[in-house]
Short mmCIF file of C-alpha atoms in Angstrom, two decimals:
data_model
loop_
_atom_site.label_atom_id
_atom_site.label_comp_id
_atom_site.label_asym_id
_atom_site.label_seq_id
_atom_site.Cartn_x
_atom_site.Cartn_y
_atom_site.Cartn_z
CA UNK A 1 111.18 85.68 119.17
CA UNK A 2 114.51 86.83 117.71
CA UNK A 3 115.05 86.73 114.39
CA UNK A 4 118.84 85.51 112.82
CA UNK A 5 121.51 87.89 112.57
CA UNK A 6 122.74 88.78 109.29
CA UNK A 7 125.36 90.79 107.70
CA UNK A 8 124.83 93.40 105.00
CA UNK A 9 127.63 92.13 102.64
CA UNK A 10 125.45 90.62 99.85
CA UNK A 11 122.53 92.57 99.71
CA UNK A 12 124.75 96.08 99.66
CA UNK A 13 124.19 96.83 95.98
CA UNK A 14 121.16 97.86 93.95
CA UNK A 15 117.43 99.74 94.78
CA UNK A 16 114.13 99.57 95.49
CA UNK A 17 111.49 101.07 93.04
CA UNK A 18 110.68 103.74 95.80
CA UNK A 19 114.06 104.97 96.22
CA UNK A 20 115.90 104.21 99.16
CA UNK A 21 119.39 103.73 99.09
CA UNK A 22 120.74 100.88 98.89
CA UNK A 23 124.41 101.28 97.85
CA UNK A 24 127.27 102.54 99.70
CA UNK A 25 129.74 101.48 102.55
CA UNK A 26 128.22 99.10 105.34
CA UNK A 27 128.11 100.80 108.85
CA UNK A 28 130.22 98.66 111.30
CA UNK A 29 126.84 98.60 113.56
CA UNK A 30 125.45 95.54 115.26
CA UNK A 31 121.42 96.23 115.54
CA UNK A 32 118.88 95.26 117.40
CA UNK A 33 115.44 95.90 116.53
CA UNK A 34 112.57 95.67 118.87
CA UNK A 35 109.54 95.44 117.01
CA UNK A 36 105.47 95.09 118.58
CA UNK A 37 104.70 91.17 117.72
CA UNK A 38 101.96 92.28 114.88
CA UNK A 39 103.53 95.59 113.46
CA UNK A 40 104.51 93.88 110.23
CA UNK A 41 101.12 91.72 110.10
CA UNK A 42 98.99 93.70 107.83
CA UNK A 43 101.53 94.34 104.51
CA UNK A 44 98.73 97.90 103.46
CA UNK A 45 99.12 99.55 107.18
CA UNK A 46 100.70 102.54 108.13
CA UNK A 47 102.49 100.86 110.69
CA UNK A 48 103.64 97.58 108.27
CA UNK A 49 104.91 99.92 105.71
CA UNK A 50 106.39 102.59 107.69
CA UNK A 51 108.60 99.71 110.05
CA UNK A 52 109.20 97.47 106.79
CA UNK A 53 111.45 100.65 105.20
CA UNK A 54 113.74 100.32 108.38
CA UNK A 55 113.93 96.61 107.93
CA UNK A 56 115.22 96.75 104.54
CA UNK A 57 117.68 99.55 105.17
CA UNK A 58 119.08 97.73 108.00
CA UNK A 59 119.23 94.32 106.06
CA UNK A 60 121.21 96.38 103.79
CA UNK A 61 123.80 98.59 105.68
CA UNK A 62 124.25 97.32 109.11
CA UNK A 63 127.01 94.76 109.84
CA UNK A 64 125.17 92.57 111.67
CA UNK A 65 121.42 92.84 112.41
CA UNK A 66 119.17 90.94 114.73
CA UNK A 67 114.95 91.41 115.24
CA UNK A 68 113.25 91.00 118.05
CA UNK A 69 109.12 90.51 118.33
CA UNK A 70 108.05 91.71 121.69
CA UNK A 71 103.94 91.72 122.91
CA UNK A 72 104.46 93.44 125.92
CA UNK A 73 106.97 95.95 128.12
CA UNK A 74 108.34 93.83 130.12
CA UNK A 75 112.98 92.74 129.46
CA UNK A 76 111.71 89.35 129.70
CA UNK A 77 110.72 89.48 126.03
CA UNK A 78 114.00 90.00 125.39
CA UNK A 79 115.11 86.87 127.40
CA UNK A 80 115.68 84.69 123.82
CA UNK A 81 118.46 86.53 122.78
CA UNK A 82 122.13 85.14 122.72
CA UNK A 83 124.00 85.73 126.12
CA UNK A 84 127.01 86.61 124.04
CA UNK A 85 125.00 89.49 121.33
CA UNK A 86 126.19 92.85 122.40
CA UNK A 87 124.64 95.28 119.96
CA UNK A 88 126.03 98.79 119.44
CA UNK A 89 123.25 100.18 118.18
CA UNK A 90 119.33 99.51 119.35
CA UNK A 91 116.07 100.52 117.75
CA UNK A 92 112.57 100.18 118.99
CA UNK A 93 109.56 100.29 117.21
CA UNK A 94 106.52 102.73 118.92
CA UNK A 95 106.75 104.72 122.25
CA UNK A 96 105.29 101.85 124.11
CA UNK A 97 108.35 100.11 125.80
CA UNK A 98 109.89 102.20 128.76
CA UNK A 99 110.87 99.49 130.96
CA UNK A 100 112.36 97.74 128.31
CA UNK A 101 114.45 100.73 127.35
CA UNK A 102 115.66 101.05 130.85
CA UNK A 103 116.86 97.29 131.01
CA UNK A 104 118.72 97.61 127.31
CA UNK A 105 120.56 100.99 128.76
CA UNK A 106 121.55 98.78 131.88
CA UNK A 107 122.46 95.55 130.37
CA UNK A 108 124.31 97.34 127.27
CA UNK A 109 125.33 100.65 128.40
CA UNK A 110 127.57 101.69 125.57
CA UNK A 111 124.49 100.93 122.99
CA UNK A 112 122.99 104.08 121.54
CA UNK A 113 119.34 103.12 121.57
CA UNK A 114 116.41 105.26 119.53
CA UNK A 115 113.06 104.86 119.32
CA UNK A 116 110.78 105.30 116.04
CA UNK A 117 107.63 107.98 117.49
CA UNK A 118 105.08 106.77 115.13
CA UNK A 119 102.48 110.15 116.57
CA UNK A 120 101.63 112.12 119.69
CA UNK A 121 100.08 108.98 121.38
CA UNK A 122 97.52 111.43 123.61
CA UNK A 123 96.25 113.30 121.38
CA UNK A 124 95.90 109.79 118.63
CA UNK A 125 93.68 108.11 121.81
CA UNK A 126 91.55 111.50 122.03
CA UNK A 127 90.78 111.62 118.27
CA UNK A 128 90.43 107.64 118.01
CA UNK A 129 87.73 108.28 120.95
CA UNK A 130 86.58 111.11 121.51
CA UNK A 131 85.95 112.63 124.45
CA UNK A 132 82.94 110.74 125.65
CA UNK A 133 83.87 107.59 125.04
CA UNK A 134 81.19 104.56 126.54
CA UNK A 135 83.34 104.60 129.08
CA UNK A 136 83.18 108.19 129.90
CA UNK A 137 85.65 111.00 129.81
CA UNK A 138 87.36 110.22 132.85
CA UNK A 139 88.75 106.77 131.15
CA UNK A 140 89.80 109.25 128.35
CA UNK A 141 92.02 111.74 130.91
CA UNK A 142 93.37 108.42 132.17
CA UNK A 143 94.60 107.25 129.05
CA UNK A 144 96.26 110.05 128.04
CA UNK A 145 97.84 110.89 130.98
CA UNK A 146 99.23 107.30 131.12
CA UNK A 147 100.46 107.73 127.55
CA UNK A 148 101.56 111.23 128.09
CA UNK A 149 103.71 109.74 131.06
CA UNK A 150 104.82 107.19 128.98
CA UNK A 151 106.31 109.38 126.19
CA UNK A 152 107.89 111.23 128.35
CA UNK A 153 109.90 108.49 130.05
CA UNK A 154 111.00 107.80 126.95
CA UNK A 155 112.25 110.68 126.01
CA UNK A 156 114.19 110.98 129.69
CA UNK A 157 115.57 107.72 128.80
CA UNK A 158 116.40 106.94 124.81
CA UNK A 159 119.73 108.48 122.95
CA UNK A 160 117.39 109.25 120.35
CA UNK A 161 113.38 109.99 119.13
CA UNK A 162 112.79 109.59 115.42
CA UNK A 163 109.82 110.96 115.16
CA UNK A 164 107.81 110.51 111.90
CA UNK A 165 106.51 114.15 111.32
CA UNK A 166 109.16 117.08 111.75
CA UNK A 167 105.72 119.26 112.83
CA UNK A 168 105.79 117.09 115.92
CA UNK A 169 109.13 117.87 116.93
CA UNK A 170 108.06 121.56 117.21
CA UNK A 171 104.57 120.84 118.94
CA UNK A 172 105.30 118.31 121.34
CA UNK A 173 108.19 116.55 121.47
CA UNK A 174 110.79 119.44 122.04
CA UNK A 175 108.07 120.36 125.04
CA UNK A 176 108.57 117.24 127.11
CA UNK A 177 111.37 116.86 129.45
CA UNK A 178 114.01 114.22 128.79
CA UNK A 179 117.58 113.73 127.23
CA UNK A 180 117.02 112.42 123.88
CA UNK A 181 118.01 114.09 120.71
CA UNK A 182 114.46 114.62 118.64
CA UNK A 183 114.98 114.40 114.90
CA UNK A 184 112.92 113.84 111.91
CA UNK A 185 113.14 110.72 110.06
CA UNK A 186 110.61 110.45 107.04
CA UNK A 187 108.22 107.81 105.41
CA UNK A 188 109.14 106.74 102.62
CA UNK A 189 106.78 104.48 100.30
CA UNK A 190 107.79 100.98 100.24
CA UNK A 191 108.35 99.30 96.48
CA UNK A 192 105.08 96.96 96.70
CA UNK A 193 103.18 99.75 97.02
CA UNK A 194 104.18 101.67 93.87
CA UNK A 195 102.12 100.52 90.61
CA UNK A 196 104.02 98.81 87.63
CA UNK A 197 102.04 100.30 85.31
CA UNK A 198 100.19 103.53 86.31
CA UNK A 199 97.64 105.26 84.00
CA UNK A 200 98.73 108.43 81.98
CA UNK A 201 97.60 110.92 84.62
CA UNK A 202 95.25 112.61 81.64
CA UNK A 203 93.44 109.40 81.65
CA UNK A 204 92.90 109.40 84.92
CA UNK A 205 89.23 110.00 86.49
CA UNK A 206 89.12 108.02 90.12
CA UNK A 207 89.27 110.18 93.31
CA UNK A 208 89.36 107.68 95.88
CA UNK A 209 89.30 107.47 99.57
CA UNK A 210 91.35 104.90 101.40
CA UNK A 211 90.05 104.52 105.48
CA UNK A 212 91.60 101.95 107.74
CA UNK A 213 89.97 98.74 108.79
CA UNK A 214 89.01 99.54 111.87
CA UNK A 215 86.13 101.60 112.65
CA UNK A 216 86.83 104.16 115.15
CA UNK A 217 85.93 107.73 115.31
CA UNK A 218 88.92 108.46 113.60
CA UNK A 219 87.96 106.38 110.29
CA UNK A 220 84.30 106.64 110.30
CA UNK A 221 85.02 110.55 110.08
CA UNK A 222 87.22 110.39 107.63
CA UNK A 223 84.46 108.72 105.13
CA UNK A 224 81.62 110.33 105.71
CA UNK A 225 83.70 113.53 105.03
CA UNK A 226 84.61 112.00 101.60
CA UNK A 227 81.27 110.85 101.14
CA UNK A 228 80.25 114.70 101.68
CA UNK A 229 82.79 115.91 99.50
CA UNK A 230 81.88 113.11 96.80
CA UNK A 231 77.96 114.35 96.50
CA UNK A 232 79.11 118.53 96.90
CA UNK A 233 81.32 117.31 93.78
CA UNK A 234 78.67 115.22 91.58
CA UNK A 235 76.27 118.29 92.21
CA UNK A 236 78.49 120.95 90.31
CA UNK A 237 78.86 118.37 87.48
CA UNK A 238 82.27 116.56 88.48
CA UNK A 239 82.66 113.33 85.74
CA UNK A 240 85.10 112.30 88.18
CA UNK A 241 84.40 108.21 89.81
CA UNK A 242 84.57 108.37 93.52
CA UNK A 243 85.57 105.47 95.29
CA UNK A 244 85.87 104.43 98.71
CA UNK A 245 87.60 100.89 99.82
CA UNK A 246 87.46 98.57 102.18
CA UNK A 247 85.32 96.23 104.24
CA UNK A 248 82.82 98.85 105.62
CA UNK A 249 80.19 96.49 106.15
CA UNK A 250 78.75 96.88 109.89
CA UNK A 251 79.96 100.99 109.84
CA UNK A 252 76.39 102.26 109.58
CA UNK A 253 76.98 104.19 106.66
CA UNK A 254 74.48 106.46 104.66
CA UNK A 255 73.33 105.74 101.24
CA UNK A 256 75.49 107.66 98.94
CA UNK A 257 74.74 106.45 95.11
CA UNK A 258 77.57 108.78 94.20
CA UNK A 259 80.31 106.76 96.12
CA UNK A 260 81.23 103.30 94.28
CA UNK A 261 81.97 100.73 97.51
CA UNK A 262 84.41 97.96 95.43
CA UNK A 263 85.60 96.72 99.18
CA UNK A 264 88.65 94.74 99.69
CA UNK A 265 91.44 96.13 96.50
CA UNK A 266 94.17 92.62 96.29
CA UNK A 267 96.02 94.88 94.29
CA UNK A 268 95.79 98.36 96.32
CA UNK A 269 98.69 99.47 94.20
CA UNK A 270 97.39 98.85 90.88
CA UNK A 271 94.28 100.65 92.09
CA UNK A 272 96.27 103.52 93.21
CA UNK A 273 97.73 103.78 89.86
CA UNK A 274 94.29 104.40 88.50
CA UNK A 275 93.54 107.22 90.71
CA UNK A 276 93.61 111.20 89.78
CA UNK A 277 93.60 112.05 93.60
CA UNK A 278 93.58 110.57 96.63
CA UNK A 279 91.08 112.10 99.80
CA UNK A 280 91.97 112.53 103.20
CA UNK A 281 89.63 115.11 104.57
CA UNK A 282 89.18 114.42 108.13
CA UNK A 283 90.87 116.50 110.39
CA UNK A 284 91.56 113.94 112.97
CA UNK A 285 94.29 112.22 113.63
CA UNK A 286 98.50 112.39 114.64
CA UNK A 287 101.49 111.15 113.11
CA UNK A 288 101.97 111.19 109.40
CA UNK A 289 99.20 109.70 106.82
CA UNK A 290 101.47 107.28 105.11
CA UNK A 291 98.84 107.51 102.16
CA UNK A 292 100.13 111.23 101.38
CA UNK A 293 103.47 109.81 100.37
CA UNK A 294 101.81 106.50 98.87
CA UNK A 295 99.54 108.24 96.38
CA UNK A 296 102.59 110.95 94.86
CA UNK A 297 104.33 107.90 94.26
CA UNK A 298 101.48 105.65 92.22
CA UNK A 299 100.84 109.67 90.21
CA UNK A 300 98.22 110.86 92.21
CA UNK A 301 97.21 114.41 93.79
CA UNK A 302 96.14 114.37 97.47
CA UNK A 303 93.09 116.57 98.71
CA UNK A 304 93.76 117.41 102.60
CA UNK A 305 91.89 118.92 105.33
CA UNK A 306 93.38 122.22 106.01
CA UNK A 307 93.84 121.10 109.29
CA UNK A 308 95.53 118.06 108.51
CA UNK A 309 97.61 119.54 105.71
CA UNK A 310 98.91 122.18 108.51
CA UNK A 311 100.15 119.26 110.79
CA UNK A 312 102.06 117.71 107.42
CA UNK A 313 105.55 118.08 107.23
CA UNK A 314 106.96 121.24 105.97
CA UNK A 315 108.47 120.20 102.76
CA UNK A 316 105.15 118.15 101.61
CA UNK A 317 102.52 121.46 102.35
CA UNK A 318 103.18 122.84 98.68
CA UNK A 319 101.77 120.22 96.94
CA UNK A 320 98.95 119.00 98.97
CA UNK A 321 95.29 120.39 97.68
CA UNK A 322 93.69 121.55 100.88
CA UNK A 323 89.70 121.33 100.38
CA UNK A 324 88.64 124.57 102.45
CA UNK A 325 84.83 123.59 102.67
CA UNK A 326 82.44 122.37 99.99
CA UNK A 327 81.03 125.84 98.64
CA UNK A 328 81.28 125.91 95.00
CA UNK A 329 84.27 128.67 94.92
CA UNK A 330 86.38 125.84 97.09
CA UNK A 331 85.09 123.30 94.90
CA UNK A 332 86.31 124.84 91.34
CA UNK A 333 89.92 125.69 93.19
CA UNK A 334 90.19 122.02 93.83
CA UNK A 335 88.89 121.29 90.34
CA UNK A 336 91.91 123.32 89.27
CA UNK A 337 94.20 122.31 91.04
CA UNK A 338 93.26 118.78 89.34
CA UNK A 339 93.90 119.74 85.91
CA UNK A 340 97.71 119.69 86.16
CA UNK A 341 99.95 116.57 87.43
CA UNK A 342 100.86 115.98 90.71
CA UNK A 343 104.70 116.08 91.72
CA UNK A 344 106.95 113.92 90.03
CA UNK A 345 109.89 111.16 91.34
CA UNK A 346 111.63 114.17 92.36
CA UNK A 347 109.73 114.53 95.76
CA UNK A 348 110.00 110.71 96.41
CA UNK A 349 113.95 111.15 95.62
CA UNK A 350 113.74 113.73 98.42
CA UNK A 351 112.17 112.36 100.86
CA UNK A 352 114.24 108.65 100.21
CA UNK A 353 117.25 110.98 100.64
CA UNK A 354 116.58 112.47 104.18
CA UNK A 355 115.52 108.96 105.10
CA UNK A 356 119.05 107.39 104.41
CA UNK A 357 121.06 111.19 105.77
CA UNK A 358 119.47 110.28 109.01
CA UNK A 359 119.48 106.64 109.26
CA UNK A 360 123.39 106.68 108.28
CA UNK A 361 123.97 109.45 111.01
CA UNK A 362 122.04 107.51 113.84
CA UNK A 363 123.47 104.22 112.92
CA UNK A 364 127.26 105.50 112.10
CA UNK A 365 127.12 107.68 115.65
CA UNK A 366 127.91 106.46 119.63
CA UNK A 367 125.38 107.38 122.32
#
């Protein structure tokens, strides 16, 4: 369903904790945002925090702005809206909606439209997956060729990609055929997720590991890596608490005593404001981890897969701690690496920075 339009003039001054802008001259744009029904359900998910940044900014600078919840591709979720709302300017949430795309360019011809790439949906179903899925690899060739097609029909028809990760751009999305412009718009961490009150990082002792809810190859990777990492580290002495949250219950895990399992944090920010470092060390996975940019803002370090930290974006690789293996030479760099603090509110000033540049020049431009 549609939600109200609403002009920027009263909410044009001040700033959120995490640093977007939120001062300066409104854009004359009328938006429309196209959002998936649930992307805004869960307030800790990649998704919800990375499409709730966009919200805010356009609450903020757009002259008139007007949501729309859609479940499926199909215009006729877009039936509710007012016969006599002509946006300029359109934005869609996810690579999922070519057909809907198609009837917005029709119906409003003049309206630049650009769509938020949240990953490289193929290559997100293989490593969710696998390749032998239960039901088989030939399911698996389907789906990504379906989504493969799909990306690239959005590409032939949006003004625009904004793709999440500028390593993307380079490895797949300049590749496909189409029209639209590709550029790089970045996460930035969303004010309810950066602690009030974060430890002094020299008090500090919690590396923690933060999976999703769901438990797909993906996830259940990612933790048993950290669980790996978490013994390697208690065996050369570490002091260090190691942490893993969630609701893992049904995941089949191992017995690892050296792993604390709190479950469910209500305050995931507080908690992140207690932590020396946060782990990603799976190698799977597309798109951006959100959590990179979520733990450098509560004052924590983040230990990467190599892998991983190659696919980051450029300007974040020099301060991520790539773990190379779990030999006791890798395991004192990392140790090292640990002793000094992380980057400060300069890198989130950064990256809040690019994030308005490129929302002002897609919003302030014609198709």
């Amino acid at each position: 369903m549609p939600g109200e339009s609403k002009g920027a003039g009263a909410n044009s001054k001040g700033g959120d904790r995490h640093g977007l802008a939120t001062e300066g001259a409104v854009l004359m744009a009328v938006v429309l945002h196209v959002i998936p029904a649930n992307a805004l359900a869960f307030a800790s998910s990649g998704c919800s925090k990375d499409v709730a940044s966009r919200v805010r900014w356009l609450e903020i600078h757009a002259a008139a702005y007007r949501q729309c919840f859609v479940k499926s591709d199909a215009p006729a979720e877009l039936a509710a809206l007012p016969a006599d709302f002509s946006p300029s300017h359109v934005l869609i949430e996810y690579t999922s909606y070519p057909r809907i795309i198609r009837f917005l360019k029709k119906r409003w011809p003049s309206a630049w439209v650009g769509v938020r790439a949240h990953n490289i949906e193929p290559l997100q179903h293989l490593d969710n997956h696998g390749w032998w899925p239960r039901r088989g690899p030939l399911w698996m060739l389907y789906g990504m060729g379906r989504l493969l097609w799909r990306d690239i029909q959005v590409k032939c028809g949006a003004d625009d990609i904004l793709s999440i990760n500028d390593w993307e751009n380079r490895a797949y999305w300049n590749r496909l055929p189409g029209r639209s412009r590709i550029e790089w718009l970045p996460y930035v961490c969303p004010a309810h997720l950066v602690p009030a009150r974060p430890l002094p990082f020299n008090q500090r002792h919690v590396i923690a590991c933060f999976p999703t809810s769901q438990r797909n190859r993906k996830s259940l990777d990612l933790v048993l890596r950290f669980l790996a990492f978490a013994r390697a580290m208690k065996a050369q002495g570490s002091t260090n608490e190691f942490v893993v949250t969630g609701n893992l219950e049904g995941w089949g895990l191992p017995e690892c005593p050296e792993v604390s399992r709190p479950g469910f944090m209500a305050d995931l920010a507080a908690f992140a404001g207690t932590c020396r470092a946060v782990a990603l060390l799976s190698p799977l996975g597309y798109g951006f981890k959100t959590t990179l940019v979520d733990a450098w803002a509560a004052g924590a370090h983040v230990l990467i897969h190599p892998e991983l930290a190659r696919r980051a974006p450029d300007i974040l690789k020099p301060h991520l701690i790539p773990v190379a293996g779990l030999l006791p030479a890798d395991l004192r760099q990392v140790v090292q690496r640990l002793q000094t603090p992380p980057p400060g509110p300069a890198l989130q000033q950064e990256l809040a920075a690019r994030f308005d540049r490129a929302m002002q020049a897609c919003f302030g431009r014609s198709p």
